Coordinates of C-alpha atoms in Angstrom, one line a residue:
M218 CA 33.1 -3.8 24.4
D219 CA 29.8 -4.6 23.5
L220 CA 30.0 -5.8 19.9
M221 CA 26.1 -6.4 18.9
H222 CA 24.8 -3.4 21.6
A223 CA 27.4 -1.0 19.5
I224 CA 26.5 -2.3 16.1
R225 CA 22.8 -1.5 17.0
T226 CA 24.0 2.3 18.1
F227 CA 25.6 2.3 15.1
V228 CA 22.8 1.2 13.0
R229 CA 20.5 4.2 15.0
V230 CA 22.6 6.8 14.3
A231 CA 23.3 6.3 10.7
D232 CA 19.1 6.2 10.7
A233 CA 18.8 9.0 12.5
G234 CA 21.9 11.4 11.6
S235 CA 22.2 12.6 14.5
F236 CA 23.7 11.4 17.7
T237 CA 21.2 13.3 20.1
A238 CA 17.9 11.6 18.2
A239 CA 19.2 8.2 18.1
A240 CA 20.2 8.9 22.6
Q241 CA 16.6 10.1 22.7
A242 CA 15.1 7.1 20.5
S243 CA 17.3 4.3 22.8
D244 CA 16.6 6.3 26.0
Q245 CA 20.5 6.4 26.8
S246 CA 22.9 10.1 26.9
T247 CA 24.1 11.3 23.9
A248 CA 27.9 11.0 25.3
H249 CA 26.9 7.3 25.9
V250 CA 26.2 7.0 22.3
S251 CA 29.2 8.7 20.9
R252 CA 31.1 6.6 22.8
L253 CA 30.0 3.7 21.7
V254 CA 30.4 4.3 18.1
A255 CA 33.5 6.0 18.8
D256 CA 34.9 2.3 21.1
L257 CA 33.6 0.7 17.3
E258 CA 35.8 2.9 15.0
R259 CA 38.9 2.2 17.4
H260 CA 37.5 -1.8 17.3
L261 CA 37.8 -2.2 13.5
Q262 CA 40.5 0.4 13.1
A263 CA 37.8 2.2 10.4
R264 CA 35.7 5.8 10.5
L265 CA 32.7 4.7 10.0
L266 CA 30.3 8.4 10.2
Q267 CA 31.7 12.0 9.8
R268 CA 30.7 14.4 12.3
T269 CA 29.9 18.0 12.1
T270 CA 28.0 20.4 14.6
R271 CA 24.7 19.9 13.2
R272 CA 24.7 16.5 11.7
V273 CA 27.1 12.9 10.9
S274 CA 27.0 11.4 8.1
L275 CA 28.3 8.2 6.4
T276 CA 31.8 7.6 5.5
E277 CA 32.1 4.8 2.3
A278 CA 33.3 2.6 4.4
G279 CA 30.6 3.1 7.2
A280 CA 27.9 2.6 4.3
R281 CA 29.1 -0.8 3.5
Y282 CA 29.7 -1.6 6.8
L283 CA 26.3 0.0 7.9
E284 CA 25.1 -2.7 4.9
H285 CA 26.2 -6.2 6.5
C286 CA 25.3 -4.5 9.9
R287 CA 21.6 -4.5 9.0
R288 CA 21.8 -8.3 7.4
I289 CA 23.2 -9.3 10.4
L290 CA 20.6 -7.5 12.9
A291 CA 17.7 -9.1 10.5
D292 CA 19.1 -12.5 11.6
L293 CA 19.6 -12.4 14.5
D294 CA 16.7 -10.5 15.6
A295 CA 14.7 -13.4 13.3
A296 CA 16.8 -16.2 15.1
N297 CA 15.7 -14.5 18.7
A298 CA 12.0 -14.3 17.7
E299 CA 12.3 -18.0 16.7
A300 CA 13.7 -18.9 19.9
G301 CA 11.0 -16.8 21.8
G302 CA 8.2 -18.1 19.8
A303 CA 7.3 -15.4 17.8
H304 CA 6.3 -17.8 15.5
L305 CA 3.7 -19.5 17.4
T306 CA 1.7 -16.9 19.0
P307 CA 0.7 -13.8 17.4
R308 CA 1.5 -10.7 19.6
G309 CA 3.2 -7.8 19.8
R310 CA 3.0 -4.2 17.4
L311 CA 1.5 -5.2 13.6
R312 CA 2.5 -1.8 11.7
V313 CA 0.9 -2.2 8.5
H314 CA 0.5 0.6 5.2
S315 CA -2.7 0.7 3.3
I316 CA -4.2 2.8 0.3
I317 CA -6.6 5.2 1.7
G318 CA -9.7 4.4 -0.1
F319 CA -9.2 0.2 0.8
G320 CA -7.8 1.0 4.2
T321 CA -10.8 3.3 5.2
Q322 CA -13.3 0.5 3.8
F323 CA -12.2 -2.4 4.6
L324 CA -9.0 -2.9 6.6
A325 CA -10.4 -0.9 9.3
P326 CA -13.6 -2.5 9.8
L327 CA -11.2 -5.8 9.6
A328 CA -8.8 -4.7 12.0
A329 CA -11.8 -5.3 14.9
R330 CA -12.7 -8.6 13.7
Y331 CA -9.0 -9.5 13.6
R332 CA -8.5 -8.3 16.9
D333 CA -11.2 -10.0 18.6
R334 CA -9.3 -13.4 17.2
W335 CA -5.9 -11.9 18.4
P336 CA -6.4 -10.0 21.5
E337 CA -2.5 -9.9 21.4
V338 CA -1.9 -8.3 18.9
T339 CA -2.3 -4.4 18.4
L340 CA -2.1 -2.8 14.7
D341 CA -0.4 0.4 13.7
L342 CA -2.5 1.4 10.2
M343 CA -1.2 3.9 8.3
L344 CA -2.9 5.1 4.8
S345 CA -1.6 6.9 2.0
Q346 CA -1.6 6.9 -1.6
R347 CA 1.7 5.5 -2.2
N348 CA 3.3 1.9 -2.2
P349 CA 6.3 2.4 0.2
D350 CA 9.2 -0.2 0.8
P351 CA 8.3 -2.0 4.2
L352 CA 11.8 -3.0 5.0
E353 CA 12.9 1.3 4.4
E354 CA 9.9 2.4 6.5
G355 CA 9.3 -0.3 9.2
H356 CA 6.0 -1.9 7.8
D357 CA 5.3 -5.7 8.4
V358 CA 3.0 -5.6 6.0
V359 CA 2.0 -2.9 3.0
I360 CA -1.0 -3.5 1.0
S361 CA -0.2 -2.9 -2.4
L362 CA -2.4 -2.5 -5.7
S363 CA -0.4 -2.7 -8.6
R364 CA -0.9 -4.1 -12.3
Q365 CA 2.1 -6.0 -12.0
L366 CA 3.9 -5.7 -9.4
S367 CA 8.6 -5.2 -9.8
D368 CA 11.1 -8.0 -8.8
S369 CA 12.6 -7.5 -5.5
D370 CA 13.6 -9.4 -2.5
L371 CA 10.3 -8.9 -1.0
V372 CA 7.6 -11.5 -0.7
A373 CA 3.8 -10.5 -2.7
Q374 CA 1.0 -12.8 -1.4
H375 CA -2.4 -12.6 -4.1
I376 CA -5.4 -11.1 -2.1
A377 CA -7.8 -10.4 -4.8
D378 CA -8.3 -8.5 -8.2
I379 CA -9.8 -5.2 -7.6
H380 CA -11.7 -4.1 -11.3
S381 CA -12.7 -0.5 -12.2
V382 CA -15.7 0.8 -13.7
V383 CA -16.9 3.9 -15.8
C384 CA -19.0 6.1 -13.8
A385 CA -20.9 9.2 -13.9
S386 CA -23.5 11.6 -12.2
P387 CA -27.1 11.5 -13.9
A388 CA -27.3 14.9 -14.5
Y389 CA -24.4 14.8 -16.4
L390 CA -25.5 12.0 -18.7
R391 CA -28.8 14.0 -19.8
Q392 CA -27.1 16.8 -20.3
H393 CA -24.3 15.3 -21.8
G394 CA -25.8 12.3 -23.6
I395 CA -24.7 8.3 -22.6
P396 CA -21.6 7.3 -24.7
R397 CA -21.9 4.0 -25.8
T398 CA -17.7 2.8 -26.7
P399 CA -14.9 3.7 -25.3
D400 CA -13.9 5.6 -28.6
E401 CA -16.8 8.0 -27.7
L402 CA -15.2 9.1 -24.5
V403 CA -12.9 12.1 -26.6
E404 CA -16.0 13.7 -26.5
H405 CA -16.5 14.2 -23.4
R406 CA -15.3 15.5 -20.1
C407 CA -13.6 12.9 -17.9
L408 CA -12.0 12.9 -14.7
R409 CA -8.3 11.5 -14.3
L410 CA -7.6 9.7 -10.9
V411 CA -3.6 9.9 -10.7
D412 CA -2.6 6.6 -10.6
P413 CA 1.0 5.3 -11.3
A414 CA -0.2 2.0 -12.0
F415 CA -2.4 2.9 -15.1
P416 CA 0.2 5.9 -16.7
E417 CA -1.1 5.5 -19.8
G418 CA -4.5 6.1 -19.4
W419 CA -7.9 3.9 -19.4
V420 CA -6.8 1.1 -20.6
F421 CA -9.6 -1.4 -21.8
L422 CA -9.7 -5.3 -22.5
E423 CA -10.5 -6.7 -26.2
D424 CA -9.9 -9.5 -27.4
G425 CA -7.4 -10.1 -24.5
L426 CA -5.5 -7.4 -25.5
E427 CA -5.2 -4.2 -24.0
R428 CA -6.8 -0.7 -25.1
P429 CA -5.4 2.4 -23.9
V430 CA -7.9 5.3 -24.2
R431 CA -6.9 8.9 -23.2
P432 CA -9.8 11.1 -22.8
P433 CA -9.9 14.7 -22.3
V434 CA -9.0 15.6 -18.7
A435 CA -11.2 18.3 -16.7
F436 CA -10.1 17.9 -13.6
Q437 CA -7.9 15.5 -12.1
V438 CA -6.5 14.3 -8.2
N439 CA -4.8 11.2 -6.7
V440 CA -7.4 10.3 -4.2
A441 CA -10.5 8.0 -5.6
E442 CA -12.9 9.4 -3.1
A443 CA -12.3 12.6 -4.4
I444 CA -12.9 12.2 -7.7
A445 CA -16.0 10.2 -7.0
Q446 CA -17.3 13.6 -5.8
A447 CA -16.8 15.8 -8.8
A448 CA -18.1 13.2 -10.5
E449 CA -21.5 13.3 -8.0
A450 CA -21.5 17.3 -8.8
G451 CA -21.7 16.9 -12.8
M452 CA -18.0 17.1 -13.4
G453 CA -17.8 14.6 -15.9
I454 CA -17.2 10.9 -16.0
C455 CA -15.0 9.0 -13.9
L456 CA -13.1 5.6 -13.4
L457 CA -13.6 4.2 -10.2
P458 CA -12.5 1.4 -8.7
D459 CA -15.4 -1.5 -7.7
Y460 CA -15.4 -0.7 -4.0
V461 CA -15.6 2.9 -4.5
A462 CA -18.5 2.8 -7.0
A463 CA -20.4 -0.1 -5.3
N464 CA -22.1 2.2 -2.5
L465 CA -22.2 5.0 -5.1
L466 CA -24.7 3.3 -7.4
M467 CA -26.6 1.6 -5.2
Q468 CA -27.8 5.2 -3.6
G469 CA -28.3 6.4 -7.6
R470 CA -25.3 9.1 -6.9
L471 CA -24.3 7.6 -10.3
V472 CA -24.7 5.3 -12.8
R473 CA -22.8 2.7 -14.7
L474 CA -21.4 2.8 -18.3
L475 CA -19.7 1.1 -20.6
P476 CA -20.5 -2.0 -18.7
E477 CA -19.5 -4.5 -22.0
H478 CA -16.3 -3.2 -21.8
R479 CA -14.3 -4.6 -19.4
L480 CA -10.9 -2.5 -17.9
H481 CA -7.6 -4.1 -16.9
P482 CA -7.9 -5.6 -13.1
K483 CA -5.4 -4.7 -10.7
G484 CA -4.3 -6.7 -7.8
L485 CA -4.3 -6.7 -4.2
Y486 CA -1.0 -7.8 -3.0
A487 CA 0.3 -8.0 0.7
V488 CA 3.9 -7.4 0.7
Y489 CA 5.9 -7.9 3.1
P490 CA 10.0 -8.5 3.8
S491 CA 11.1 -11.8 3.2
R492 CA 12.2 -13.6 6.3
R493 CA 13.3 -17.1 7.3
Y494 CA 11.3 -16.9 10.7
L495 CA 7.7 -15.0 9.7
D496 CA 6.6 -13.8 12.8
A497 CA 2.6 -15.4 13.7
K498 CA 1.2 -11.7 13.5
V499 CA 2.2 -11.3 9.7
K500 CA 1.5 -15.0 9.0
T501 CA -2.6 -14.9 10.9
W502 CA -3.1 -11.0 9.1
I503 CA -2.1 -12.4 5.5
A504 CA -4.2 -15.3 6.4
F505 CA -7.3 -13.9 7.3
L506 CA -7.0 -10.6 4.7
K507 CA -7.2 -13.9 2.0
E508 CA -10.2 -15.1 4.0
E509 CA -12.3 -11.9 4.3
V510 CA -11.2 -9.6 1.8
P511 CA -12.3 -11.9 -1.3
K512 CA -15.9 -12.8 0.7
A513 CA -16.3 -8.6 1.3
F514 CA -15.6 -8.3 -3.2
D515 CA -18.4 -10.4 -3.5
G516 CA -20.9 -8.3 -2.4
V517 CA -19.2 -5.5 -4.6
A518 CA -19.2 -7.5 -7.9
A519 CA -22.9 -8.1 -7.1
I520 CA -23.5 -4.7 -6.6
I521 CA -21.2 -3.4 -10.1
E522 CA -23.0 -6.3 -12.5
D523 CA -26.8 -5.5 -11.1
R524 CA -28.1 -4.0 -14.1
R525 CA -30.1 -1.8 -12.0
Y526 CA -27.0 0.7 -11.9
W527 CA -26.5 0.6 -15.4
A528 CA -26.9 3.9 -17.5
D529 CA -30.0 3.7 -19.2
A530 CA -31.8 6.9 -21.0
T531 CA -35.6 5.9 -19.9
R532 CA -34.2 6.4 -16.2
L533 CA -31.8 9.5 -15.8

């Protein structure tokens, strides 16, 4: 029996939840996959999987063995990559996950420039409004937006800081007036971006201290671009990431409120599994982001701080 082949097959079956799915994923017959796992169980003198007509499940011994197998395979793959020169030349498939707005506005255009520099790399970009675990979901790099990352075995490289700005449409402000302090927000209709990084509400910074403000919510959604459209339609006041707000401010569709009251920034991180041998495509992608994203954000900051785009009763 090829022990490593049997171990890899067992891991595939455990991940897929069935012999048939594992066989299809590895281009093998179901009978062959089943026989490999049975041979492994005989070799170990332990039952690893419970079989039913519909799916398989791990036994207690199987769950413990799976954990060890994952570590062994990860170390073996890293060693093979090192021996094969993967740490020297960026090539292969780079799987990146990002939040939607940042991925659409920045990563998609940057991907083309990265490919020009490293043409042997194929980029898979997945977008959603969550921060998945790269180990669990098979991503090489996760672009995460967070106030503070939780402790884990993952590596996080800081890319940039993202600042939020308070915005509203000129039409809304003409009808309801301009709030001059965070406390006055409670007198307005506000739109909430559902964000697990800020569960306590809108967090302002005053003398280095955090001051949460909880305005009444007229509408909420979990995508910044949708909040921006609602604000543009006059539904109320919203909080937007600076990179989402910038173009809308320049176009006059929104104006900035409370510019002298700063909000707590969030960090933009590239998160990836800790490995002894870091693949060159991951290393060069992160270096590329650290080089290019701050330059792009400089232009965003210039717009946000331009007084022409701040709320002024004489110009509404």
